[in-house]
mmCIF file with all atom_site columns, C-alpha atoms in Angstrom:
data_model
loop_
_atom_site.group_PDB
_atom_site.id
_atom_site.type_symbol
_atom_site.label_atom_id
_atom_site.label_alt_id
_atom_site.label_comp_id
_atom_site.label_asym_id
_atom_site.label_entity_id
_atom_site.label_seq_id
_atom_site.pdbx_PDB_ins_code
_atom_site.Cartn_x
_atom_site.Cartn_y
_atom_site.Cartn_z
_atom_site.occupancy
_atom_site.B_iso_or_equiv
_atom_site.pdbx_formal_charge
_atom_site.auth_seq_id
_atom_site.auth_comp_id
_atom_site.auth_asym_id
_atom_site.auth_atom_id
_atom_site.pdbx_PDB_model_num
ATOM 1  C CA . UNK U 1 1  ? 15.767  4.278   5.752   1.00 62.00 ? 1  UNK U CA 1
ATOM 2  C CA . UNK U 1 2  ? 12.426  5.637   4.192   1.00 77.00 ? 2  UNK U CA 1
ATOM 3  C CA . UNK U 1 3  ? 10.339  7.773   7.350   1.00 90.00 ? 3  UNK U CA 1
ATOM 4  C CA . UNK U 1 4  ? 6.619   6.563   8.048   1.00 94.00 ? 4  UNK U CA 1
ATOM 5  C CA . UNK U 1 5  ? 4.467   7.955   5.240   1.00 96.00 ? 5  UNK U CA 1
ATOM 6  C CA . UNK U 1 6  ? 0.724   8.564   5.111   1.00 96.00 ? 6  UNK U CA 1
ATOM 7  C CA . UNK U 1 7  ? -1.471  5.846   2.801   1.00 94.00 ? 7  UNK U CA 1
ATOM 8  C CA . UNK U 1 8  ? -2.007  8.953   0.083   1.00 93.00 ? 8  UNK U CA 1
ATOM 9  C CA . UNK U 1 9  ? 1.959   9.327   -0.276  1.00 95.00 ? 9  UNK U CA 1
ATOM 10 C CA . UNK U 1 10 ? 2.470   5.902   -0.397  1.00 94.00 ? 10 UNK U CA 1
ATOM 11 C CA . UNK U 1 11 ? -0.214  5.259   -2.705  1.00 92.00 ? 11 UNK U CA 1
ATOM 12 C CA . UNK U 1 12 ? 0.706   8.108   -4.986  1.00 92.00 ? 12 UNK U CA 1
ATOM 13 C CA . UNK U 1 13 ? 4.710   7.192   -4.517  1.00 94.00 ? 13 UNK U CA 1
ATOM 14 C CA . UNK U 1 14 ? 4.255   2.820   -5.162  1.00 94.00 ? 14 UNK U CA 1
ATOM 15 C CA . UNK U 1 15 ? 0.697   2.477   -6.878  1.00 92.00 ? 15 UNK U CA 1
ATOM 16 C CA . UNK U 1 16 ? 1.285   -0.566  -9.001  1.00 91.00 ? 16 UNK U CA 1
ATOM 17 C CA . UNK U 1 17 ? 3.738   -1.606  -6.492  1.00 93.00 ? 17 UNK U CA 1
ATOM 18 C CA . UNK U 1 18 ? 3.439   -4.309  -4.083  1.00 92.00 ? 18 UNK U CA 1
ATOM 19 C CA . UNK U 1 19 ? 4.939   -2.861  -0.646  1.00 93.00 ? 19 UNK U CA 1
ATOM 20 C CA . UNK U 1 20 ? 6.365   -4.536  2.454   1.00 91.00 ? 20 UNK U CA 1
ATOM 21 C CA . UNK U 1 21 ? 5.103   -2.303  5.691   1.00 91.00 ? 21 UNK U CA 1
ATOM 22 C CA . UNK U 1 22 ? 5.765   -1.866  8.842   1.00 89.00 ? 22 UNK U CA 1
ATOM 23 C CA . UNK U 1 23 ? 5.251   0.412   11.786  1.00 90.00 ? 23 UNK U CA 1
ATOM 24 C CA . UNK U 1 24 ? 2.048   0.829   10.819  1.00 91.00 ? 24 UNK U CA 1
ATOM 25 C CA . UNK U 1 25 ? -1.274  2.742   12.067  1.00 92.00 ? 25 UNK U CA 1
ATOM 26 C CA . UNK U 1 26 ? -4.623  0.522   10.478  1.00 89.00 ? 26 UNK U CA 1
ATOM 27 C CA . UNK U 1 27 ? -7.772  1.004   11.649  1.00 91.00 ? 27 UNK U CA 1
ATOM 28 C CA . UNK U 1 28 ? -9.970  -2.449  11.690  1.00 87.00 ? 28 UNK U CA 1
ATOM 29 C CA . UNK U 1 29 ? -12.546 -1.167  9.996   1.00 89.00 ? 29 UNK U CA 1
ATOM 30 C CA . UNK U 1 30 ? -9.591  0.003   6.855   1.00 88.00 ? 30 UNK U CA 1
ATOM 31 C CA . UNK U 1 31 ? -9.456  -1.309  3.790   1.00 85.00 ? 31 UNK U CA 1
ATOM 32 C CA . UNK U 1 32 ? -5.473  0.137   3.995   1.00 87.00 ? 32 UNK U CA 1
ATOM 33 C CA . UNK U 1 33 ? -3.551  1.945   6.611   1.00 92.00 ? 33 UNK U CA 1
ATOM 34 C CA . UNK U 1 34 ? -3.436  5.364   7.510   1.00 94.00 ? 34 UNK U CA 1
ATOM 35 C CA . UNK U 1 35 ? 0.207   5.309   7.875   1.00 95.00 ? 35 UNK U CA 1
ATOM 36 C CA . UNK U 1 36 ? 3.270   2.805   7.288   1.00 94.00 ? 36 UNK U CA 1
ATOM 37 C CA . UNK U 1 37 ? 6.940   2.490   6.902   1.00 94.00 ? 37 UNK U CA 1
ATOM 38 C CA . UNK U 1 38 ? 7.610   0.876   3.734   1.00 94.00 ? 38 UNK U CA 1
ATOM 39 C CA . UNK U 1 39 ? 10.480  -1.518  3.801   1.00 91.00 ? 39 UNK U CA 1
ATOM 40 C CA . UNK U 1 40 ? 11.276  -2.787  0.303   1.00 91.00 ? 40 UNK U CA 1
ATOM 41 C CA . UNK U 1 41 ? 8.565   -2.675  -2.864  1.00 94.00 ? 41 UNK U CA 1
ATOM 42 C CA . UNK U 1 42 ? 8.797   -4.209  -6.445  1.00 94.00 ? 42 UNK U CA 1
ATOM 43 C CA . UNK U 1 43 ? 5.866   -4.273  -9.059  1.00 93.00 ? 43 UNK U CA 1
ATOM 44 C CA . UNK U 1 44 ? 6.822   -8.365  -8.831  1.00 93.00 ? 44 UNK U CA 1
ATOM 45 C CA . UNK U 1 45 ? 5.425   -9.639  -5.501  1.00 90.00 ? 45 UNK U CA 1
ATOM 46 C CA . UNK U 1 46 ? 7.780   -13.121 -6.029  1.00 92.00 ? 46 UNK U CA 1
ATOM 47 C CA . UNK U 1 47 ? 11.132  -10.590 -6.317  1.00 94.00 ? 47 UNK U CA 1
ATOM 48 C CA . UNK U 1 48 ? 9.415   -8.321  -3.318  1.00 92.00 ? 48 UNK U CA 1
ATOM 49 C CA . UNK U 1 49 ? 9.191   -11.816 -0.896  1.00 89.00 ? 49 UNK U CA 1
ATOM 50 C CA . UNK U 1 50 ? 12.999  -12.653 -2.336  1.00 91.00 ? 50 UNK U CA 1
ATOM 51 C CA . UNK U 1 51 ? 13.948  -9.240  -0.818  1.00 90.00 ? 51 UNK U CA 1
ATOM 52 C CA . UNK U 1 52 ? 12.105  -10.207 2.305   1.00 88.00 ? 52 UNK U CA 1
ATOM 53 C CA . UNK U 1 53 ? 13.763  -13.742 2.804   1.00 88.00 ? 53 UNK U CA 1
ATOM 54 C CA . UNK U 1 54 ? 17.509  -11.980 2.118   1.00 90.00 ? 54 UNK U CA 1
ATOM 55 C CA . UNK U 1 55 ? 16.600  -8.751  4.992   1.00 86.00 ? 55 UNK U CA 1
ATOM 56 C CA . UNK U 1 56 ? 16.864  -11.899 7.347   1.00 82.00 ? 56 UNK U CA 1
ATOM 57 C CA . UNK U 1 57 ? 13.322  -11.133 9.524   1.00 73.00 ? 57 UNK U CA 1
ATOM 58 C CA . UNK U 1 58 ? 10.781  -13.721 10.029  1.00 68.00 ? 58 UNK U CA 1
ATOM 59 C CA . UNK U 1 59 ? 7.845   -11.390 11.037  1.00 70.00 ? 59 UNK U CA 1
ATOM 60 C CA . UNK U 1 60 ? 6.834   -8.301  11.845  1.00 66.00 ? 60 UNK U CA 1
ATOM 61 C CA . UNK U 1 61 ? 6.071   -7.286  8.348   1.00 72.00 ? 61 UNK U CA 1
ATOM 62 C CA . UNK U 1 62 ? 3.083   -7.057  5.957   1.00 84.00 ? 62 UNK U CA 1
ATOM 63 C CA . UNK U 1 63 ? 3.166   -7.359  2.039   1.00 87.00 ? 63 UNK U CA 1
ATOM 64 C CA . UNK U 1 64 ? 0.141   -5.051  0.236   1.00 87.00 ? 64 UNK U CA 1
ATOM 65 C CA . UNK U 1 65 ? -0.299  -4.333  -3.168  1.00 88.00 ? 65 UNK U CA 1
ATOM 66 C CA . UNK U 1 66 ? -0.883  -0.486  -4.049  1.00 89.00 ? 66 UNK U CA 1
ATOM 67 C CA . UNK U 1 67 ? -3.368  -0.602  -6.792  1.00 83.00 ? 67 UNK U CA 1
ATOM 68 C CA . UNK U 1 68 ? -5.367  2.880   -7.991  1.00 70.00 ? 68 UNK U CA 1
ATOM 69 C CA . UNK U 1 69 ? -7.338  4.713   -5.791  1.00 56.00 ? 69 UNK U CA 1
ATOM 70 C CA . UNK U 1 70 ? -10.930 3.111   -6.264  1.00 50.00 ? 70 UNK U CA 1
ATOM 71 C CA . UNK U 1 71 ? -12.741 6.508   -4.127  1.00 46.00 ? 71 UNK U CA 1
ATOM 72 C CA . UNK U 1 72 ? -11.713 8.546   -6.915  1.00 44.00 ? 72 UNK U CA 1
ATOM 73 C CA . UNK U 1 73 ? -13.167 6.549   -9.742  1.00 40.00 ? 73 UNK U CA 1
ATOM 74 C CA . UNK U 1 74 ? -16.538 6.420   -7.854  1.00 39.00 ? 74 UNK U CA 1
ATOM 75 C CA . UNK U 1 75 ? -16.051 10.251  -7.131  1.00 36.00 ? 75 UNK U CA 1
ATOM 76 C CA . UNK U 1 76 ? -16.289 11.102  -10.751 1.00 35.00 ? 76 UNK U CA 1
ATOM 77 C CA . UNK U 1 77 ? -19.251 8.556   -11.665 1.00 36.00 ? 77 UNK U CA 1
ATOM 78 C CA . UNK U 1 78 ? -20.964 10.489  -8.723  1.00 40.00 ? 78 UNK U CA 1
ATOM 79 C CA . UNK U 1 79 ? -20.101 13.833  -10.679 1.00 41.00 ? 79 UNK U CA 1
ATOM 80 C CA . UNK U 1 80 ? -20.885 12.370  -14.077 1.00 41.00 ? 80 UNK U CA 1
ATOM 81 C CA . UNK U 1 81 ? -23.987 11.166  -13.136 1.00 40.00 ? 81 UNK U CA 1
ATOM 82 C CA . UNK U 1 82 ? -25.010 14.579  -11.176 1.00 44.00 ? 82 UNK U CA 1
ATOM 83 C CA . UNK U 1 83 ? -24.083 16.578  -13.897 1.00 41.00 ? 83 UNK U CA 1
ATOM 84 C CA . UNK U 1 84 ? -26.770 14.299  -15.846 1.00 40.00 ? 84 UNK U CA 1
ATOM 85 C CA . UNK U 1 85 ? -29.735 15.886  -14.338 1.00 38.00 ? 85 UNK U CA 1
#
């Protein structure tokens, strides 16, 4: 039984992945949560819903996918384009 993790772990730990959450902390104004449980992940989101329909629950969860971490890339076109000048 995986502990609640913060969005950088579980980005870092599934990226690629797509993730069933729960327990989670997600600010409306979030792209992703700050925090989550994660259940059951797969990098196939059709074998990720098959683990889903065998745990037995009907709700109470939330499939994302984990992809890269899209502040970083515009982080270092910031840099490259300071370092221009």
């Amino acid at each position: 039984d995986m502990a609640k993790m913060p969005w950088s772990q579980i980005r870092e730990a599934f990226e690629g992945h797509w993730v069933e959450i729960t327990e989670y902390a997600w600010k409306p104004e979030s792209i992703h949560p700050q925090a989550a449980k994660v259940l059951h992940h797969s990098a196939s989101r059709k074998e990720l819903l098959e683990q889903i329909a065998k745990s037995g629950r009907l709700d109470g969860w939330v499939v994302l996918f984990v992809g890269p971490a899209l502040p970083g890339i515009y982080t270092s076109s910031a840099a490259a384009h300071a370092s221009n000048f």
